[in-house]
Amino acid sequence: MENFNVAIIGCGTVGSGVAKILLDMQNELSVRANQKIVLKSIVDIYPAKSAQTYNIPLNLFKGGGKDLSKEEASKYIDEVIADKSINLIVESIGGTSDFLLNKMLDTLKAKKHLVTANKAILAEQGKALFNSAKENNVCLGYEASVCGAIPIIKSIRESFAGDQVMEISGIMNGTSNYILSKMQEEGLDFATALKMAQEMGYAEADPTLDISGGDAGHKLAILIKLAFGTDVKYNDLMLTGIQKVGKEDLDFANEMGCTIKLICYARKIDGKIIATVKPMMVKYDNFLSKVSGATNCVQLVNKYSGTHYFIGKGAGSLETASSIVADIVFSARYNDRIQNITESDILQLVSSDNVEFAYNITFATVDYPGITGLVTTAIGEQHINIDTVSHNRHNKERAIFSVATMPCTLEQIKKAIAQIRLKAPSALIEEPKIIPILK
Amino acid sequence: MENFNVAIIGCGTVGSGVAKILLDMQNELSVRANQKIVLKSIVDIYPAKSAQTYNIPLNLFKGGGKDLSKEEASKYIDEVIADKSINLIVESIGGTSDFLLNKMLDTLKAKKHLVTANKAILAEQGKALFNSAKENNVCLGYEASVCGAIPIIKSIRESFAGDQVMEISGIMNGTSNYILSKMQEEGLDFATALKMAQEMGYAEADPTLDISGGDAGHKLAILIKLAFGTDVKYNDLMLTGIQKVGKEDLDFANEMGCTIKLICYARKIDGKIIATVKPMMVKYDNFLSKVSGATNCVQLVNKYSGTHYFIGKGAGSLETASSIVADIVFSARYNDRIQNITESDILQLVSSDNVEFAYNITFATVDYPGITGLVTTAIGEQHINIDTVSHNRHNKERAIFSVATMPCTLEQIKKAIAQIRLKAPSALIEEPKIIPILK
């Protein structure tokens, strides 16, 4: 049995988990890979700290275990890339710097397999990386980059090779989902739930990337490229975060038999793609509505095999590491035959405004008899069928109610709202909140 | 690009779905397989009937489209096996006859890849088939044999190659699940729900294999072999069907925050395996409790990546066919490198009676003051902690109540019941119903 030598560059939370599994399971992994999987070297700036949690032997670290300067680390990474005995490099440094991109490209050019959990660099610079992997006939493994432990990448690439993915929807950001779950379960407002998430370590001090939909958008861009064969530019995705979701929105959702989730959504329609990350109302009989806290869930609708759900841990040291190790075994076993992403058909990304969805519209209006009739009549005049009108939360100054529609376009709704403004210029106290409903 | 020629033997519901997908998606499949996937021939006794649903060209059928005698069909199957141009045979005849087993073994000996959805023959005769596939260095694909469209086989084999499966639990029989769902949702008794399932085409005229746990047991045996590397004999599995589940059991379950599902369960404990198929009470916050009708769900607990759920269609023509086609593409692409099952460690199958579970025990007793105290005291004397005692459904003749325990062994419960009999010989009107609770 030949050796298949692995190096890890960047050995923090995820990298150290990979080292642990490679050391703990060497025999099983070698049988599964049909090659002896050997962890040969690790590069990290703080080896002592990195080695601590899982008792990783310090002699595996370049530099013999002493702390490294950035320059030293860079030099050691180059050494690893130049080392002809190394077959595969695990990148767990993170970030989207040119420094990192160049090291990753150098790895591929040196004909080494590359495995990464770095969703940001794949979403933003994936094209260069995937092209290089293909040119150099090596594997670019990225199972860990989308929803941690959930095996969604290999499922789409290998298990659904006899099918076509038509629609993707998922809860792919644990932080946002934790916040929304807390708001729903404990009746908290957004700011309080965010603070709690920060105290529990689920949210960063600067939570922007998580709560704005950016992190979820990275994952969606990667899945679109894989499932639909199209290189959607991350910056072209329409991202709406959860910052504006209020307690009262969850309350209306509940009345409609729904909860609110930050949903990554993409669908192929007539040779085009719509893709968005935004809060949506999810019907209670959809499994996505039951996924709470830091758990992730991906729903796929396939042409032949119908609807699938994958539910699992979206983050965590060993959880994410297990996906990376699966990619290492796959690379070792199947080596030169792994199908890297290629763009089979280039589909255009179009706005979802003209695609039909069921929507919930929450109105805050001046409270007088006839206001419900005015609003619902305007909606009906745009040929929108109404599904439900909520209980009206009157208070002294205003009427607050929501209208759930049957499938219609956002254009139709905007016209209905313009019509309401025309007929009763001062009736709407706030801009109506429009949120799609996922059945 | 070389040709990869495929033959289908047995072209009923599943086989004709495979033919349709192979014909519809030839280009995409060939790109994914890196070989031109060609459906070369089909053997079926009734070609005209078989070709009908999906407009399969009759000239693909051996014998030119005319109905075949069994002898002719057998001769044509032998021809296909002897045809050196054919790379892979899809077996969709079904059953566990020696005739079929021999044709499958002949296929492997002829160095052809074999793909099948036949869970019964794999569970009962799998050892001979897997060994032959390994000896002949060909792939035995069986994704479709467990839970139709759910990609559980490749997920365990490829996606969890960096992990260890510790526990499997799942809803793997759509018919039983349909019946239990109807009983729960509509308050039907077992006989009425079964009749409805038969009228809807979900249950066969002879439903024994489905409702007795036999079909689910076949799937569990296959998963245990794959996940735990052990050839558990199907006949050694403890199977309990759903025939004795009554309306009142679902009512008690509901009071305990549970529903009742037919659960396939297997766990590694101290180098041994427990495995069983039986009705269990499933807590409402477990996703398995939400899976209704003919949908299947597999829950895995892995050592590193934690808990996963896979939910999807467990049966259907194109659903099952899509899994078979994925195996075809995988065989073509990775060819000689696919890891067939090998027994890495032979673990002993032991009874689950001495393994701790939470249980629900339903008592039907003579109704007199003090009976609850007598029962709960006897349970406490066996060092079993009680979680909940249900509302008592008194009627004129009897008291009916259930006791949910904290984890304990079946042995402990049997001792408690013996103790009740000793103290009050005529108190128990019926044998208490004991059902495990899945958290």
Short mmCIF file of C-alpha atoms in Angstrom, two decimals, chain A residues 26-403:
data_model
loop_
_atom_site.label_atom_id
_atom_site.label_comp_id
_atom_site.label_asym_id
_atom_site.label_seq_id
_atom_site.Cartn_x
_atom_site.Cartn_y
_atom_site.Cartn_z
CA GLN A 26 -5.38 6.19 10.30
CA ASN A 27 -6.07 2.48 9.84
CA GLU A 28 -9.73 2.80 8.85
CA LEU A 29 -8.98 5.73 6.55
CA SER A 30 -6.19 3.82 4.84
CA VAL A 31 -8.46 0.84 4.16
CA ARG A 32 -11.14 3.14 2.78
CA ALA A 33 -8.66 5.07 0.64
CA ASN A 34 -6.73 1.98 -0.44
CA GLN A 35 -3.58 3.99 0.35
CA LYS A 36 -1.85 4.68 3.63
CA ILE A 37 -3.07 8.13 4.69
CA VAL A 38 -0.24 9.92 6.53
CA LEU A 39 -0.40 13.34 8.16
CA LYS A 40 3.07 14.57 7.26
CA SER A 41 3.27 18.22 8.25
CA ILE A 42 1.35 21.16 9.64
CA VAL A 43 2.05 24.87 9.27
CA ASP A 44 0.60 27.20 11.88
CA ILE A 45 1.77 30.43 13.48
CA TYR A 46 1.00 29.23 17.02
CA PRO A 47 1.79 25.49 17.15
CA ALA A 48 1.63 25.15 20.94
CA LYS A 49 -1.86 26.65 21.06
CA SER A 50 -2.95 24.68 18.01
CA ALA A 51 -1.68 21.36 19.39
CA GLN A 52 -3.40 21.77 22.74
CA THR A 53 -7.05 20.75 22.33
CA TYR A 54 -6.45 17.39 20.69
CA ASN A 55 -2.86 16.60 21.80
CA ILE A 56 -1.38 16.87 18.33
CA PRO A 57 2.36 15.97 18.44
CA LEU A 58 4.42 19.16 18.15
CA ASN A 59 6.98 17.50 15.90
CA LEU A 60 4.39 17.49 13.09
CA PHE A 61 4.55 21.30 13.01
CA LYS A 62 7.00 23.02 10.67
CA GLY A 63 9.53 24.93 12.75
CA GLY A 64 9.57 22.22 15.39
CA GLY A 65 6.78 23.66 17.51
CA LYS A 66 7.93 27.22 18.08
CA ASP A 67 5.75 30.22 17.21
CA LEU A 68 6.28 31.51 13.67
CA SER A 69 6.37 34.98 12.13
CA LYS A 70 4.12 35.50 9.11
CA GLU A 71 7.18 35.41 6.89
CA GLU A 72 8.33 32.12 8.36
CA ALA A 73 4.84 30.65 7.96
CA SER A 74 4.75 31.74 4.31
CA LYS A 75 8.18 30.18 3.72
CA TYR A 76 7.07 26.90 5.30
CA ILE A 77 3.88 26.85 3.22
CA ASP A 78 6.04 27.22 0.12
CA GLU A 79 8.20 24.36 1.37
CA VAL A 80 5.14 22.16 1.76
CA ILE A 81 3.93 23.07 -1.73
CA ALA A 82 7.38 22.25 -3.15
CA ASP A 83 7.62 18.95 -1.24
CA LYS A 84 7.19 16.26 -3.90
CA SER A 85 6.21 13.64 -1.33
CA ILE A 86 3.06 15.51 -0.33
CA ASN A 87 -0.06 14.51 -2.26
CA LEU A 88 -2.69 16.77 -0.74
CA ILE A 89 -2.88 20.05 1.16
CA VAL A 90 -5.71 21.02 3.50
CA GLU A 91 -6.19 24.79 3.52
CA SER A 92 -7.75 25.93 6.77
CA ILE A 93 -6.31 29.42 7.03
CA GLY A 94 -9.48 31.22 5.96
CA GLY A 95 -10.09 34.63 4.42
CA THR A 96 -9.98 35.87 0.84
CA SER A 97 -6.55 37.52 0.65
CA ASP A 98 -4.45 37.45 -2.50
CA PHE A 99 -1.77 35.85 -0.34
CA LEU A 100 -4.04 32.88 0.32
CA LEU A 101 -5.42 32.67 -3.23
CA ASN A 102 -1.87 32.51 -4.58
CA LYS A 103 -0.88 29.75 -2.17
CA MET A 104 -3.97 27.77 -3.19
CA LEU A 105 -3.23 28.26 -6.89
CA ASP A 106 0.41 27.30 -6.30
CA THR A 107 -0.78 24.10 -4.61
CA LEU A 108 -2.88 23.13 -7.62
CA LYS A 109 -0.12 24.05 -10.08
CA ALA A 110 2.22 21.80 -8.10
CA LYS A 111 -0.27 18.99 -8.96
CA LYS A 112 -1.37 18.53 -5.40
CA HIS A 113 -4.94 17.91 -4.42
CA LEU A 114 -6.42 20.76 -2.39
CA VAL A 115 -9.17 20.47 0.23
CA THR A 116 -10.72 23.54 1.82
CA ALA A 117 -13.64 24.70 3.96
CA ASN A 118 -13.17 28.28 2.73
CA LYS A 119 -16.59 29.22 1.33
CA ALA A 120 -15.70 32.92 0.90
CA ILE A 121 -12.75 32.39 -1.41
CA LEU A 122 -14.62 29.71 -3.39
CA ALA A 123 -17.66 31.95 -3.85
CA GLU A 124 -15.60 34.99 -4.78
CA GLN A 125 -12.60 33.47 -6.60
CA GLY A 126 -13.87 29.96 -7.30
CA LYS A 127 -13.53 30.17 -11.07
CA ALA A 128 -9.73 30.53 -11.01
CA LEU A 129 -9.42 27.73 -8.49
CA PHE A 130 -11.75 25.27 -10.23
CA ASN A 131 -10.17 25.98 -13.62
CA SER A 132 -6.70 25.39 -12.22
CA ALA A 133 -7.76 22.14 -10.55
CA LYS A 134 -9.14 20.95 -13.86
CA GLU A 135 -6.07 21.98 -15.86
CA ASN A 136 -3.76 20.25 -13.44
CA ASN A 137 -6.00 17.18 -13.12
CA VAL A 138 -6.13 17.32 -9.35
CA CYS A 139 -9.06 17.39 -7.00
CA LEU A 140 -10.42 20.52 -5.35
CA GLY A 141 -12.40 19.19 -2.42
CA TYR A 142 -14.85 21.54 -0.73
CA GLU A 143 -17.49 19.42 1.00
CA ALA A 144 -16.80 21.28 4.25
CA SER A 145 -17.39 24.71 2.72
CA VAL A 146 -21.19 24.37 2.55
CA CYS A 147 -23.06 23.49 5.75
CA GLY A 148 -20.19 21.84 7.64
CA ALA A 149 -20.97 18.20 8.19
CA ILE A 150 -23.90 17.90 5.75
CA PRO A 151 -22.74 15.89 2.71
CA ILE A 152 -24.47 18.12 0.21
CA ILE A 153 -21.60 18.54 -2.26
CA LYS A 154 -20.94 14.85 -2.85
CA SER A 155 -24.67 14.13 -2.85
CA ILE A 156 -25.26 16.56 -5.70
CA ARG A 157 -22.12 15.57 -7.59
CA GLU A 158 -22.18 11.78 -7.12
CA SER A 159 -25.51 10.65 -5.66
CA PHE A 160 -27.67 12.78 -7.93
CA ALA A 161 -25.58 12.10 -11.03
CA GLY A 162 -28.68 10.36 -12.40
CA ASP A 163 -30.91 13.36 -11.87
CA GLN A 164 -31.17 17.14 -12.25
CA VAL A 165 -31.46 19.58 -9.37
CA MET A 166 -34.28 22.02 -10.14
CA GLU A 167 -34.55 23.99 -6.90
CA ILE A 168 -32.43 24.58 -3.80
CA SER A 169 -33.67 26.05 -0.55
CA GLY A 170 -31.94 25.93 2.74
CA ILE A 171 -31.03 27.21 6.15
CA MET A 172 -27.29 27.61 5.75
CA ASN A 173 -26.30 30.11 8.42
CA GLY A 174 -26.41 28.83 11.99
CA THR A 175 -26.01 32.25 13.61
CA SER A 176 -29.03 33.77 11.91
CA ASN A 177 -31.05 30.65 12.59
CA TYR A 178 -30.07 30.70 16.26
CA ILE A 179 -31.21 34.33 16.53
CA LEU A 180 -34.52 33.73 14.74
CA SER A 181 -35.16 30.59 16.81
CA LYS A 182 -34.58 32.52 20.05
CA MET A 183 -36.87 35.33 18.86
CA GLN A 184 -39.57 32.81 18.09
CA GLU A 185 -39.21 30.55 21.12
CA GLU A 186 -38.64 33.21 23.76
CA GLY A 187 -40.37 36.23 22.24
CA LEU A 188 -37.13 38.27 22.18
CA ASP A 189 -36.51 41.21 19.89
CA PHE A 190 -33.68 41.10 17.35
CA ALA A 191 -31.15 43.11 19.36
CA THR A 192 -31.58 40.98 22.50
CA ALA A 193 -31.37 37.71 20.59
CA LEU A 194 -28.24 38.91 18.79
CA LYS A 195 -26.62 39.83 22.09
CA MET A 196 -27.46 36.38 23.44
CA ALA A 197 -25.95 34.75 20.34
CA GLN A 198 -22.76 36.77 20.90
CA GLU A 199 -22.58 35.77 24.55
CA MET A 200 -23.05 32.10 23.62
CA GLY A 201 -20.26 32.33 21.05
CA TYR A 202 -22.59 31.71 18.08
CA ALA A 203 -22.12 35.23 16.72
CA GLU A 204 -18.90 37.19 16.19
CA ALA A 205 -18.29 40.59 17.81
CA ASP A 206 -18.90 41.94 14.30
CA PRO A 207 -21.81 39.75 13.19
CA THR A 208 -22.37 41.49 9.85
CA LEU A 209 -21.39 38.64 7.52
CA ASP A 210 -23.77 36.24 9.30
CA ILE A 211 -26.83 38.40 9.87
CA SER A 212 -26.68 40.22 6.53
CA GLY A 213 -26.95 37.01 4.52
CA GLY A 214 -23.36 37.28 3.25
CA ASP A 215 -22.15 33.96 4.65
CA ALA A 216 -25.29 32.17 3.45
CA GLY A 217 -24.81 33.86 0.06
CA HIS A 218 -21.31 32.40 -0.24
CA LYS A 219 -22.72 28.91 0.27
CA LEU A 220 -25.59 29.46 -2.15
CA ALA A 221 -23.19 30.68 -4.86
CA ILE A 222 -21.14 27.48 -4.46
CA LEU A 223 -24.23 25.24 -4.65
CA ILE A 224 -25.58 27.05 -7.72
CA LYS A 225 -22.28 26.54 -9.51
CA LEU A 226 -22.31 22.84 -8.66
CA ALA A 227 -26.01 22.09 -9.22
CA PHE A 228 -26.76 24.35 -12.18
CA GLY A 229 -23.26 24.48 -13.72
CA THR A 230 -23.28 28.27 -13.75
CA ASP A 231 -20.74 30.64 -12.28
CA VAL A 232 -23.07 33.08 -10.53
CA LYS A 233 -21.14 36.05 -9.26
CA TYR A 234 -21.46 36.34 -5.50
CA ASN A 235 -21.83 40.11 -5.81
CA ASP A 236 -24.79 39.69 -8.14
CA LEU A 237 -26.81 37.73 -5.58
CA MET A 238 -29.65 39.59 -3.92
CA LEU A 239 -28.97 39.34 -0.18
CA THR A 240 -31.35 40.52 2.54
CA GLY A 241 -30.40 39.91 6.16
CA ILE A 242 -32.49 39.32 9.24
CA GLN A 243 -31.89 42.70 10.91
CA LYS A 244 -35.38 43.99 10.12
CA VAL A 245 -37.30 40.93 11.29
CA GLY A 246 -39.37 41.98 14.28
CA LYS A 247 -41.28 40.13 16.98
CA GLU A 248 -44.56 41.13 15.33
CA ASP A 249 -43.44 39.54 12.04
CA LEU A 250 -42.95 36.22 13.81
CA ASP A 251 -46.35 36.69 15.39
CA PHE A 252 -48.06 37.22 12.01
CA ALA A 253 -46.10 34.27 10.60
CA ASN A 254 -47.36 32.04 13.39
CA GLU A 255 -50.94 33.08 12.67
CA MET A 256 -50.39 32.03 9.06
CA GLY A 257 -49.06 28.60 10.14
CA CYS A 258 -45.46 29.58 9.46
CA THR A 259 -42.21 30.61 11.05
CA ILE A 260 -39.57 32.97 9.65
CA LYS A 261 -36.20 31.61 8.49
CA LEU A 262 -33.28 33.09 6.58
CA ILE A 263 -33.62 31.08 3.38
CA CYS A 264 -31.10 30.54 0.61
CA TYR A 265 -33.19 30.01 -2.48
CA ALA A 266 -32.34 29.22 -6.09
CA ARG A 267 -34.39 27.80 -8.91
CA LYS A 268 -33.97 27.08 -12.60
CA ILE A 269 -36.82 28.60 -14.63
CA ASP A 270 -36.97 28.46 -18.42
CA GLY A 271 -33.20 28.32 -18.83
CA LYS A 272 -32.65 31.14 -16.35
CA ILE A 273 -31.81 31.19 -12.66
CA ILE A 274 -33.34 33.10 -9.82
CA ALA A 275 -31.34 33.20 -6.60
CA THR A 276 -31.79 35.08 -3.39
CA VAL A 277 -30.98 35.00 0.32
CA LYS A 278 -33.74 36.57 2.39
CA PRO A 279 -36.04 35.99 5.35
CA MET A 280 -39.00 33.93 4.25
CA MET A 281 -42.10 32.63 5.96
CA VAL A 282 -41.85 28.84 5.99
CA LYS A 283 -44.99 26.70 6.39
CA TYR A 284 -44.96 24.49 9.49
CA ASP A 285 -45.30 21.34 7.39
CA ASN A 286 -42.00 22.06 5.62
CA PHE A 287 -39.08 20.45 7.51
CA LEU A 288 -37.13 23.71 7.16
CA SER A 289 -39.53 25.27 9.68
CA LYS A 290 -38.52 22.68 12.31
CA VAL A 291 -34.78 23.32 12.06
CA SER A 292 -33.79 25.43 15.02
CA GLY A 293 -30.61 26.79 16.57
CA ALA A 294 -27.28 26.19 14.86
CA THR A 295 -28.49 23.21 12.79
CA ASN A 296 -28.49 23.54 9.01
CA CYS A 297 -30.89 22.07 6.47
CA VAL A 298 -30.78 21.88 2.69
CA GLN A 299 -33.87 21.06 0.65
CA LEU A 300 -33.43 19.98 -2.95
CA VAL A 301 -36.16 19.43 -5.50
CA ASN A 302 -34.90 17.12 -8.23
CA LYS A 303 -36.45 16.37 -11.60
CA TYR A 304 -36.78 12.62 -11.11
CA SER A 305 -36.29 11.84 -7.45
CA GLY A 306 -38.43 14.65 -6.02
CA THR A 307 -37.84 16.44 -2.75
CA HIS A 308 -34.92 15.68 -0.43
CA TYR A 309 -33.91 17.16 2.91
CA PHE A 310 -30.44 16.99 4.44
CA ILE A 311 -30.22 18.04 8.08
CA GLY A 312 -27.05 18.20 10.17
CA LYS A 313 -24.47 20.27 11.97
CA GLY A 314 -23.49 23.35 9.98
CA ALA A 315 -20.29 24.11 11.87
CA GLY A 316 -17.97 22.89 14.62
CA SER A 317 -14.41 21.63 14.74
CA LEU A 318 -14.80 17.87 14.31
CA GLU A 319 -18.05 18.19 12.36
CA THR A 320 -16.40 20.31 9.66
CA ALA A 321 -13.19 18.28 9.87
CA SER A 322 -15.07 15.04 9.16
CA SER A 323 -16.14 16.50 5.80
CA ILE A 324 -12.57 17.51 5.01
CA VAL A 325 -11.27 14.04 5.85
CA ALA A 326 -13.95 12.49 3.60
CA ASP A 327 -12.57 14.64 0.76
CA ILE A 328 -9.03 13.46 1.57
CA VAL A 329 -10.11 9.81 1.39
CA PHE A 330 -12.04 10.44 -1.82
CA SER A 331 -9.05 12.18 -3.42
CA ALA A 332 -6.72 9.36 -2.43
CA ARG A 333 -9.05 6.61 -3.63
CA TYR A 334 -10.36 8.08 -6.87
CA ASN A 335 -7.37 10.31 -7.51
CA ASP A 336 -7.37 11.42 -11.15
CA ARG A 337 -11.03 10.64 -11.85
CA ILE A 338 -12.80 13.19 -9.70
CA GLN A 339 -15.13 15.41 -11.61
CA ASN A 340 -14.26 19.02 -10.92
CA ILE A 341 -16.92 21.59 -11.62
CA THR A 342 -17.31 22.62 -15.22
CA GLU A 343 -19.80 25.06 -16.61
CA SER A 344 -22.01 22.93 -18.80
CA ASP A 345 -24.56 25.60 -19.61
CA ILE A 346 -24.27 29.24 -18.69
CA LEU A 347 -27.63 30.31 -17.34
CA GLN A 348 -28.47 33.94 -16.76
CA LEU A 349 -29.22 35.15 -13.26
CA VAL A 350 -32.46 37.12 -13.34
CA SER A 351 -34.44 39.01 -10.73
CA SER A 352 -37.05 37.03 -8.86
CA ASP A 353 -39.45 40.01 -9.01
CA ASN A 354 -41.24 38.62 -12.03
CA VAL A 355 -41.39 35.06 -10.79
CA GLU A 356 -44.52 33.96 -8.95
CA PHE A 357 -44.33 33.34 -5.23
CA ALA A 358 -46.86 33.35 -2.45
CA TYR A 359 -46.22 36.47 -0.35
CA ASN A 360 -47.18 37.82 3.02
CA ILE A 361 -47.68 41.60 3.12
CA THR A 362 -47.94 43.36 6.48
CA PHE A 363 -49.73 46.70 6.43
CA ALA A 364 -49.59 49.41 9.12
CA THR A 365 -52.44 51.80 8.31
CA VAL A 366 -54.58 54.52 9.77
CA ASP A 367 -57.38 52.72 11.61
CA TYR A 368 -60.78 53.44 10.16
CA PRO A 369 -63.71 51.30 8.97
CA GLY A 370 -63.20 50.30 5.35
CA ILE A 371 -59.38 50.15 5.38
CA THR A 372 -59.32 46.34 5.04
CA GLY A 373 -61.68 46.57 2.08
CA LEU A 374 -59.58 49.29 0.43
CA VAL A 375 -56.38 47.24 0.77
CA THR A 376 -57.83 43.89 -0.26
CA THR A 377 -59.73 45.43 -3.18
CA ALA A 378 -56.52 47.02 -4.50
CA ILE A 379 -54.80 43.65 -4.25
CA GLY A 380 -57.64 41.90 -6.05
CA GLU A 381 -57.59 44.50 -8.84
CA GLN A 382 -54.04 43.36 -9.66
CA HIS A 383 -55.42 39.84 -10.21
CA ILE A 384 -53.82 38.59 -7.02
CA ASN A 385 -55.79 35.90 -5.20
CA ILE A 386 -55.81 36.36 -1.44
CA ASP A 387 -55.20 33.29 0.71
CA THR A 388 -55.70 34.70 4.23
CA VAL A 389 -56.17 38.05 5.95
CA SER A 390 -54.83 38.06 9.49
CA HIS A 391 -56.50 39.11 12.68
CA ASN A 392 -56.14 42.91 12.90
CA ARG A 393 -53.86 44.16 15.71
CA HIS A 394 -55.61 47.49 16.26
CA ASN A 395 -53.97 49.84 18.70
CA LYS A 396 -54.80 53.45 19.43
CA GLU A 397 -52.97 54.93 16.47
CA ARG A 398 -53.04 52.28 13.82
CA ALA A 399 -54.38 49.10 12.32
CA ILE A 400 -51.81 46.39 11.69
CA PHE A 401 -52.74 43.33 9.65
CA SER A 402 -51.21 41.09 7.10
CA VAL A 403 -52.44 39.59 3.86
#
